[in-house]
Amino acid sequence: MTKLSQFNGYINDKNDIIVYNLNKNSCIRFKNIRDIEKVKQVLLHNEVFDFKKYGFIVDVNESLLCRENYMKIREDDSKIMVNIVMTYDCNCECTYCFEKIDSEKINYKHDISELDKIIQYINKISYNKDLYINYFGGEPLLNYPDIFYIHDNLQGNKKLFENITTNGTLISKDLSKHLISRGIKSYQITLDGPENIHNMRRPLKNGKSSWKYTIKGLLNLLEIDDDINLNIRINVDENNYKKLKSIIDEIPNKITECKNTNIYLSPVFGNSKYNSDEILKKRANMIIELWKLIDKEKLSIKKSLPKFSPCTKDSLFGSFYIDLQSNIYSCGADLGNYKRIEGNLDKRNYIFEKRKSYFPDACYTCMFFYKCMGGCNYEKEACNIHCQYQYLKKIYDYYFAHIKRDK
């Protein structure tokens, strides 16, 4: 039986109705029609235009397929993604850092035998598969010798992709040469505003400017190889988002004009003085204002649609965080929290069995299922946000009404 897709979104846009489908990423405008119900009947009964091709109508049980596909995604181990916490230590004192290390229960120290055990396990599970390694922290480059040791002992993969999530302040010219010579050519760094705001929120422990050293680190990398991937995340909230142009203006052109530089926005709106509905509303409004500013100022920033998947919580076997004491986590926001350790590498089978208990049962019929898959576990605890629907709906409606049509 033919029916409307659960992935359809409907927008009243002045005298028109816009319909978009998130499964096919398709969009159509019905001009001079204001009645959504009338449009739905056109979709269901039109014999001229093939609406099924674009996903607007279907003859399958989409919610059942969502369940089946979700299990396939969870059990997929065709590619392995391991986030390795190289250290819990950091040379910055970010005002908003979520890593609160329980030093009495989490041992900072590790020996070479522990590291060998982790490498052996990664090689085993990723044999003849694509392997994605993200070196994480703390500040991972405080322990760059172990990054080199891990890289030099990885083997048996189809393809190897390595990224370092770093504040960038420790990337000297000499270190750049050693990293790039090993083929480690992807880096993610975060900026928290123009220089003065960035330094206030992300100060170095020695009191010096973190901005200056971060920018210098990126320039050092580009001096060695201008074909590296730079993913620059700009944290935006209600206090700094209006300074977006200033942030871009203060980044050297050599960085922003690099062909593999990707600048994107990360909303970090989560103030405890607001309830969950207010947070979602304010966050959506802020992103829309930022998109307008990007267009107005012609800024080279990607207008990324929000999504919460894929996520390590949705993986049974193929994705996890592990520190050098072999503690496994399912979320980067849990790092250093002793109570959130899933278990030790020696108990990995128990860990993955425990993960099976997570199912987003209430979400299979939602139009945003594949974008969200149950949302963010960290936000559920930190902000009491259990459903992202109103946030996603407002953003996606705006995108398909104002941005998609211009592409």
CSV table of C-alpha atoms in Angstrom, one decimal:
chain,number,residue,atom,x,y,z
A,1,MET,CA,0.0,0.0,0.0
A,2,THR,CA,1.4,3.4,-1.0
A,3,LYS,CA,1.7,5.9,1.8
A,4,LEU,CA,3.5,9.1,2.7
A,5,SER,CA,7.1,8.7,3.8
A,6,GLN,CA,7.8,9.2,7.5
A,7,PHE,CA,10.9,11.1,6.5
A,8,ASN,CA,8.8,13.9,4.9
A,9,GLY,CA,8.9,17.4,6.2
A,10,TYR,CA,6.3,20.0,5.3
A,11,ILE,CA,6.9,23.8,5.4
A,12,ASN,CA,4.4,26.7,4.9
A,13,ASP,CA,6.5,29.2,3.0
A,14,LYS,CA,4.4,32.3,2.2
A,15,ASN,CA,2.0,31.2,-0.6
A,16,ASP,CA,3.8,27.9,-1.2
A,17,ILE,CA,4.2,24.5,0.4
A,18,ILE,CA,7.7,22.9,0.5
A,19,VAL,CA,8.1,19.2,1.0
A,20,TYR,CA,11.5,17.7,1.7
A,21,ASN,CA,12.5,14.1,2.3
A,22,LEU,CA,15.4,13.3,4.6
A,23,ASN,CA,15.9,9.8,3.3
A,24,LYS,CA,16.6,10.9,-0.3
A,25,ASN,CA,17.6,14.5,0.5
A,26,SER,CA,15.1,15.6,-2.0
A,27,CYS,CA,12.9,18.8,-2.0
A,28,ILE,CA,10.0,20.1,-4.0
A,29,ARG,CA,8.0,23.3,-3.9
A,30,PHE,CA,4.2,23.4,-4.6
A,31,LYS,CA,3.5,27.0,-5.7
A,32,ASN,CA,0.4,28.9,-4.8
A,33,ILE,CA,-0.9,26.1,-2.5
A,34,ARG,CA,-1.3,26.8,1.2
A,35,ASP,CA,-3.0,23.6,2.3
A,36,ILE,CA,-0.5,20.9,3.4
A,37,GLU,CA,-3.3,18.2,3.4
A,38,LYS,CA,-4.0,19.1,-0.3
A,39,VAL,CA,-0.3,18.6,-1.1
A,40,LYS,CA,-0.3,15.2,0.7
A,41,GLN,CA,-3.2,14.1,-1.6
A,42,VAL,CA,-1.3,15.3,-4.7
A,43,LEU,CA,1.7,13.2,-3.5
A,44,LEU,CA,-0.4,10.1,-3.0
A,45,HIS,CA,-2.5,10.2,-6.1
A,46,ASN,CA,-0.6,12.0,-8.8
A,47,GLU,CA,0.1,9.7,-11.8
A,48,VAL,CA,2.3,12.1,-13.8
A,49,PHE,CA,5.2,12.8,-11.6
A,50,ASP,CA,7.2,9.9,-10.0
A,51,PHE,CA,7.1,11.0,-6.3
A,52,LYS,CA,8.3,7.5,-5.2
A,53,LYS,CA,11.6,8.1,-6.9
A,54,TYR,CA,12.3,11.0,-4.6
A,55,GLY,CA,11.2,9.2,-1.5
A,56,PHE,CA,8.0,11.3,-0.9
A,57,ILE,CA,5.8,8.2,-1.1
A,58,VAL,CA,6.7,4.6,-0.2
A,59,ASP,CA,5.2,1.1,-0.3
A,60,VAL,CA,7.3,-0.3,2.6
A,61,ASN,CA,7.2,-0.3,6.4
A,62,GLU,CA,9.8,2.4,7.1
A,63,SER,CA,9.7,2.1,10.8
A,64,LEU,CA,10.4,-1.6,10.6
A,65,LEU,CA,13.3,-0.9,8.1
A,66,CYS,CA,14.6,1.7,10.6
A,67,ARG,CA,14.8,-1.0,13.3
A,68,GLU,CA,16.5,-3.4,10.9
A,69,ASN,CA,19.0,-0.8,9.6
A,70,TYR,CA,19.8,0.3,13.1
A,71,MET,CA,20.8,-3.2,14.0
A,72,LYS,CA,23.0,-3.4,10.8
A,73,ILE,CA,24.6,-0.2,11.7
A,74,ARG,CA,25.3,-1.3,15.3
A,75,GLU,CA,26.7,-4.6,14.2
A,76,ASP,CA,28.8,-3.3,11.3
A,77,ASP,CA,32.5,-3.9,11.8
A,78,SER,CA,33.5,-3.5,8.2
A,79,LYS,CA,35.5,-0.5,9.3
A,80,ILE,CA,36.9,0.1,12.8
A,81,MET,CA,37.1,3.5,14.6
A,82,VAL,CA,39.2,3.7,17.7
A,83,ASN,CA,39.6,6.9,19.7
A,84,ILE,CA,42.8,6.5,21.8
A,85,VAL,CA,43.1,8.7,24.8
A,86,MET,CA,46.9,9.3,24.8
A,87,THR,CA,46.8,11.2,28.1
A,88,TYR,CA,44.3,12.9,30.5
A,89,ASP,CA,46.8,15.7,31.1
A,90,CYS,CA,46.6,19.0,29.2
A,91,ASN,CA,48.7,22.2,28.8
A,92,CYS,CA,45.5,24.3,28.7
A,93,GLU,CA,43.0,25.1,31.3
A,94,CYS,CA,39.8,25.5,29.3
A,95,THR,CA,37.0,27.1,31.4
A,96,TYR,CA,34.4,24.6,30.1
A,97,CYS,CA,36.4,21.4,30.1
A,98,PHE,CA,34.2,18.4,30.7
A,99,GLU,CA,37.1,16.0,31.7
A,100,LYS,CA,37.2,15.9,35.5
A,101,ILE,CA,39.8,13.2,36.2
A,102,ASP,CA,39.3,11.1,39.2
A,103,SER,CA,43.0,10.7,39.8
A,104,GLU,CA,42.6,8.4,42.8
A,105,LYS,CA,40.8,5.8,40.7
A,106,ILE,CA,42.2,6.3,37.2
A,107,ASN,CA,45.9,5.6,37.0
A,108,TYR,CA,47.8,8.0,34.7
A,109,LYS,CA,50.7,5.7,34.3
A,110,HIS,CA,51.0,2.9,31.8
A,111,ASP,CA,53.8,0.6,30.7
A,112,ILE,CA,54.9,-0.7,27.3
A,113,SER,CA,53.2,-4.1,27.8
A,114,GLU,CA,49.8,-2.4,28.3
A,115,LEU,CA,50.3,-0.4,25.1
A,116,ASP,CA,51.4,-3.5,23.2
A,117,LYS,CA,48.2,-5.2,24.4
A,118,ILE,CA,46.0,-2.4,23.0
A,119,ILE,CA,47.9,-2.3,19.7
A,120,GLN,CA,47.6,-6.1,19.4
A,121,TYR,CA,43.8,-5.9,20.0
A,122,ILE,CA,43.4,-3.1,17.4
A,123,ASN,CA,45.4,-5.0,14.8
A,124,LYS,CA,43.2,-8.1,15.5
A,125,ILE,CA,39.8,-6.4,15.1
A,126,SER,CA,40.9,-4.3,12.2
A,127,TYR,CA,42.7,-7.0,10.2
A,128,ASN,CA,41.9,-6.5,6.5
A,129,LYS,CA,39.5,-3.7,7.3
A,130,ASP,CA,39.6,0.1,7.1
A,131,LEU,CA,40.9,1.5,10.4
A,132,TYR,CA,40.2,5.0,11.7
A,133,ILE,CA,42.4,6.1,14.6
A,134,ASN,CA,41.7,9.4,16.4
A,135,TYR,CA,44.4,10.3,18.9
A,136,PHE,CA,42.6,12.1,21.7
A,137,GLY,CA,43.2,13.6,25.2
A,138,GLY,CA,43.7,15.7,27.3
A,139,GLU,CA,46.2,17.0,24.9
A,140,PRO,CA,47.5,14.0,22.9
A,141,LEU,CA,50.7,15.6,21.7
A,142,LEU,CA,51.9,15.7,25.3
A,143,ASN,CA,52.5,12.0,24.6
A,144,TYR,CA,53.6,12.1,21.0
A,145,PRO,CA,56.2,9.3,21.5
A,146,ASP,CA,53.4,6.8,22.1
A,147,ILE,CA,51.5,8.1,19.1
A,148,PHE,CA,54.6,7.3,17.0
A,149,TYR,CA,54.9,3.9,18.7
A,150,ILE,CA,51.2,3.0,18.0
A,151,HIS,CA,51.5,4.2,14.4
A,152,ASP,CA,54.7,2.2,13.7
A,153,ASN,CA,53.1,-1.0,15.0
A,154,LEU,CA,49.7,-0.9,13.3
A,155,GLN,CA,49.4,-3.5,10.6
A,156,GLY,CA,47.1,-5.6,8.5
A,157,ASN,CA,44.6,-2.9,7.5
A,158,LYS,CA,43.1,-2.3,4.1
A,159,LYS,CA,43.4,1.5,4.7
A,160,LEU,CA,44.6,3.5,7.6
A,161,PHE,CA,43.2,6.9,8.5
A,162,GLU,CA,44.7,8.8,11.4
A,163,ASN,CA,43.6,12.1,13.0
A,164,ILE,CA,44.8,14.0,16.0
A,165,THR,CA,42.3,16.1,18.0
A,166,THR,CA,44.6,18.7,19.4
A,167,ASN,CA,44.7,22.3,20.7
A,168,GLY,CA,47.6,22.8,18.2
A,169,THR,CA,49.9,24.7,20.6
A,170,LEU,CA,52.6,22.0,20.7
A,171,ILE,CA,53.0,21.5,17.0
A,172,SER,CA,56.6,22.6,16.3
A,173,LYS,CA,58.2,22.4,12.9
A,174,ASP,CA,60.2,19.4,14.0
A,175,LEU,CA,57.2,17.6,15.4
A,176,SER,CA,55.3,18.5,12.1
A,177,LYS,CA,58.0,16.7,10.1
A,178,HIS,CA,57.8,13.6,12.2
A,179,LEU,CA,54.0,13.5,12.1
A,180,ILE,CA,53.6,14.1,8.4
A,181,SER,CA,56.5,11.7,7.5
A,182,ARG,CA,54.3,9.0,9.1
A,183,GLY,CA,51.3,10.0,7.0
A,184,ILE,CA,49.4,11.5,9.9
A,185,LYS,CA,47.9,14.3,7.9
A,186,SER,CA,44.5,15.0,9.5
A,187,TYR,CA,44.1,17.4,12.5
A,188,GLN,CA,41.1,18.8,14.4
A,189,ILE,CA,41.5,21.9,16.4
A,190,THR,CA,39.0,24.2,18.2
A,191,LEU,CA,38.8,27.9,18.3
A,192,ASP,CA,36.6,29.6,20.9
A,193,GLY,CA,36.4,33.1,19.5
A,194,PRO,CA,38.7,35.8,18.2
A,195,GLU,CA,42.1,35.9,19.9
A,196,ASN,CA,41.1,37.7,23.1
A,197,ILE,CA,38.0,35.5,23.8
A,198,HIS,CA,39.9,32.4,22.8
A,199,ASN,CA,42.7,33.1,25.2
A,200,MET,CA,40.2,33.9,28.0
A,201,ARG,CA,38.3,30.6,27.6
A,202,ARG,CA,41.3,28.4,26.6
A,203,PRO,CA,44.3,29.8,28.5
A,204,LEU,CA,47.6,28.0,28.6
A,205,LYS,CA,48.6,26.8,32.1
A,206,ASN,CA,51.8,28.9,31.8
A,207,GLY,CA,49.7,32.0,31.2
A,208,LYS,CA,50.8,32.6,27.6
A,209,SER,CA,48.5,33.1,24.6
A,210,SER,CA,47.1,29.8,23.4
A,211,TRP,CA,45.8,31.4,20.2
A,212,LYS,CA,49.2,32.5,19.0
A,213,TYR,CA,50.7,29.0,19.5
A,214,THR,CA,47.7,27.3,18.0
A,215,ILE,CA,47.9,29.4,14.8
A,216,LYS,CA,51.7,28.9,14.7
A,217,GLY,CA,51.2,25.1,15.0
A,218,LEU,CA,48.8,25.0,12.0
A,219,LEU,CA,51.2,27.2,10.0
A,220,ASN,CA,54.1,24.8,10.9
A,221,LEU,CA,52.1,21.9,9.5
A,222,LEU,CA,51.2,23.7,6.3
A,223,GLU,CA,54.8,24.7,5.8
A,224,ILE,CA,55.8,21.0,5.7
A,225,ASP,CA,52.8,19.8,3.6
A,226,ASP,CA,50.0,22.0,2.3
A,227,ASP,CA,48.0,18.9,1.4
A,228,ILE,CA,47.0,18.1,5.0
A,229,ASN,CA,43.4,18.1,6.3
A,230,LEU,CA,42.6,20.8,8.8
A,231,ASN,CA,39.3,20.6,10.5
A,232,ILE,CA,38.7,23.8,12.4
A,233,ARG,CA,35.8,23.7,14.8
A,234,ILE,CA,34.5,27.0,16.1
A,235,ASN,CA,32.7,26.7,19.3
A,236,VAL,CA,29.8,29.2,19.3
A,237,ASP,CA,27.4,30.2,22.1
A,238,GLU,CA,25.2,33.1,22.9
A,239,ASN,CA,28.1,35.2,24.1
A,240,ASN,CA,30.5,34.9,21.1
A,241,TYR,CA,28.5,33.9,18.0
A,242,LYS,CA,28.1,37.5,16.8
A,243,LYS,CA,31.9,37.8,16.6
A,244,LEU,CA,32.1,35.1,13.9
A,245,LYS,CA,33.5,37.4,11.2
A,246,SER,CA,36.2,38.6,13.6
A,247,ILE,CA,37.3,35.0,14.2
A,248,ILE,CA,37.6,34.3,10.5
A,249,ASP,CA,39.4,37.6,9.9
A,250,GLU,CA,42.0,36.8,12.5
A,251,ILE,CA,42.9,33.4,11.0
A,252,PRO,CA,45.8,33.8,8.5
A,253,ASN,CA,44.8,33.4,4.9
A,254,LYS,CA,47.3,30.5,4.4
A,255,ILE,CA,45.1,28.5,6.8
A,256,THR,CA,41.6,29.5,5.6
A,257,GLU,CA,42.6,29.2,1.9
A,258,CYS,CA,44.2,25.8,2.2
A,259,LYS,CA,42.3,23.5,-0.1
A,260,ASN,CA,41.7,20.9,2.6
A,261,THR,CA,40.7,23.3,5.4
A,262,ASN,CA,37.2,22.7,6.7
A,263,ILE,CA,35.8,25.3,9.0
A,264,TYR,CA,32.6,24.4,10.8
A,265,LEU,CA,30.5,25.6,13.7
A,266,SER,CA,29.8,23.7,16.9
A,267,PRO,CA,27.0,25.1,19.0
A,268,VAL,CA,27.8,24.6,22.7
A,269,PHE,CA,24.6,26.2,24.1
A,270,GLY,CA,23.8,24.4,27.3
A,271,ASN,CA,23.5,27.0,30.1
A,272,SER,CA,22.0,25.5,33.3
A,273,LYS,CA,19.8,28.6,33.7
A,274,TYR,CA,17.7,27.4,30.8
A,275,ASN,CA,15.4,24.4,30.7
A,276,SER,CA,15.8,21.9,27.9
A,277,ASP,CA,13.1,23.4,25.6
A,278,GLU,CA,14.7,26.8,25.9
A,279,ILE,CA,18.1,25.4,25.1
A,280,LEU,CA,16.9,23.8,22.0
A,281,LYS,CA,15.0,26.9,20.8
A,282,LYS,CA,17.9,29.2,21.5
A,283,ARG,CA,20.4,26.9,19.9
A,284,ALA,CA,18.3,26.6,16.7
A,285,ASN,CA,17.8,30.4,16.5
A,286,MET,CA,21.5,31.0,17.0
A,287,ILE,CA,22.5,28.6,14.1
A,288,ILE,CA,20.0,30.3,11.8
A,289,GLU,CA,21.4,33.7,12.6
A,290,LEU,CA,24.9,32.3,12.0
A,291,TRP,CA,23.9,31.0,8.6
A,292,LYS,CA,22.5,34.4,7.7
A,293,LEU,CA,25.8,36.0,8.8
A,294,ILE,CA,27.8,33.5,6.8
A,295,ASP,CA,25.9,34.5,3.7
A,296,LYS,CA,25.9,38.2,4.4
A,297,GLU,CA,29.7,38.3,5.0
A,298,LYS,CA,30.5,35.6,2.4
A,299,LEU,CA,32.5,33.7,5.0
A,300,SER,CA,34.2,30.4,4.0
A,301,ILE,CA,32.4,28.3,6.6
A,302,LYS,CA,30.4,25.2,5.9
A,303,LYS,CA,26.7,25.4,6.8
A,304,SER,CA,26.5,21.9,8.3
A,305,LEU,CA,23.2,20.4,9.2
A,306,PRO,CA,23.1,19.1,12.8
A,307,LYS,CA,23.0,15.4,13.4
A,308,PHE,CA,23.9,13.1,16.3
A,309,SER,CA,24.8,10.0,14.4
A,310,PRO,CA,26.9,8.0,13.8
A,311,CYS,CA,28.0,7.9,17.4
A,312,THR,CA,30.0,5.4,19.4
A,313,LYS,CA,26.9,4.6,21.4
A,314,ASP,CA,25.4,3.1,18.3
A,315,SER,CA,28.2,0.7,17.8
A,316,LEU,CA,28.5,-2.7,19.4
A,317,PHE,CA,32.0,-3.6,18.3
A,318,GLY,CA,33.5,-1.2,15.8
A,319,SER,CA,33.8,2.1,17.6
A,320,PHE,CA,34.9,3.1,21.1
A,321,TYR,CA,37.2,5.2,23.2
A,322,ILE,CA,40.1,3.6,25.0
A,323,ASP,CA,42.8,5.0,27.3
A,324,LEU,CA,46.3,3.7,27.8
A,325,GLN,CA,45.2,1.8,30.9
A,326,SER,CA,42.8,-0.1,28.6
A,327,ASN,CA,39.7,1.5,30.1
A,328,ILE,CA,36.9,1.6,27.5
A,329,TYR,CA,34.2,4.4,27.2
A,330,SER,CA,31.3,4.8,24.7
A,331,CYS,CA,31.4,8.6,24.8
A,332,GLY,CA,34.2,11.2,24.6
A,333,ALA,CA,32.3,13.3,27.1
A,334,ASP,CA,32.7,10.6,29.7
A,335,LEU,CA,36.5,10.5,29.7
A,336,GLY,CA,38.1,10.6,33.1
A,337,ASN,CA,34.8,9.8,34.8
A,338,TYR,CA,35.4,6.6,36.7
A,339,LYS,CA,31.7,5.8,37.0
A,340,ARG,CA,31.3,6.0,33.2
A,341,ILE,CA,34.0,3.5,32.3
A,342,GLU,CA,32.4,0.6,30.5
A,343,GLY,CA,35.1,-1.8,31.5
A,344,ASN,CA,38.6,-2.9,30.8
A,345,LEU,CA,39.9,-4.4,27.5
A,346,ASP,CA,40.1,-7.7,29.2
A,347,LYS,CA,36.3,-7.6,29.7
A,348,ARG,CA,35.5,-6.4,26.2
A,349,ASN,CA,33.0,-9.2,25.5
A,350,TYR,CA,31.1,-8.2,28.6
A,351,ILE,CA,31.2,-4.5,27.5
A,352,PHE,CA,29.8,-5.2,24.1
A,353,GLU,CA,27.0,-7.4,25.5
A,354,LYS,CA,26.1,-4.6,27.9
A,355,ARG,CA,25.8,-2.2,25.0
A,356,LYS,CA,23.1,-4.4,23.5
A,357,SER,CA,20.7,-3.1,26.2
A,358,TYR,CA,20.6,0.3,24.5
A,359,PHE,CA,17.7,0.7,22.0
A,360,PRO,CA,16.1,4.0,20.9
A,361,ASP,CA,12.6,2.4,21.0
A,362,ALA,CA,10.7,5.6,20.9
A,363,CYS,CA,12.5,6.9,17.8
A,364,TYR,CA,12.0,4.5,15.0
A,365,THR,CA,9.0,6.4,13.6
A,366,CYS,CA,10.6,9.8,13.7
A,367,MET,CA,11.5,11.6,10.5
A,368,PHE,CA,14.9,12.4,12.0
A,369,PHE,CA,15.8,8.9,13.0
A,370,TYR,CA,18.9,8.5,10.8
A,371,LYS,CA,20.1,12.0,11.8
A,372,CYS,CA,19.7,11.4,15.5
A,373,MET,CA,19.3,7.7,16.5
A,374,GLY,CA,18.2,8.6,19.9
A,375,GLY,CA,20.1,11.8,20.4
A,376,CYS,CA,23.1,12.5,22.6
A,377,ASN,CA,23.5,10.6,25.8
A,378,TYR,CA,25.7,13.3,27.2
A,379,GLU,CA,23.1,15.9,26.7
A,380,LYS,CA,20.5,13.7,28.3
A,381,GLU,CA,22.5,13.8,31.5
A,382,ALA,CA,24.0,17.3,31.3
A,383,CYS,CA,21.0,19.2,30.0
A,384,ASN,CA,18.1,16.8,30.4
A,385,ILE,CA,17.5,16.9,26.7
A,386,HIS,CA,15.9,13.5,25.7
A,387,CYS,CA,14.5,14.5,22.3
A,388,GLN,CA,16.1,16.8,19.7
A,389,TYR,CA,13.0,16.9,17.4
A,390,GLN,CA,12.0,20.6,17.9
A,391,TYR,CA,15.7,21.7,17.4
A,392,LEU,CA,16.2,19.6,14.3
A,393,LYS,CA,12.8,20.5,12.8
A,394,LYS,CA,13.5,24.2,13.0
A,395,ILE,CA,17.0,23.9,11.5
A,396,TYR,CA,16.0,21.5,8.6
A,397,ASP,CA,12.9,23.5,7.8
A,398,TYR,CA,15.0,26.7,7.4
A,399,TYR,CA,17.7,24.8,5.4
A,400,PHE,CA,15.2,23.4,2.8
A,401,ALA,CA,13.3,26.7,2.6
A,402,HIS,CA,16.2,29.1,2.3
A,403,ILE,CA,19.5,27.3,1.6
A,404,LYS,CA,18.9,24.1,-0.3
A,405,ARG,CA,17.2,26.0,-3.1
A,406,ASP,CA,20.2,28.2,-3.6
A,407,LYS,CA,22.6,25.3,-4.2
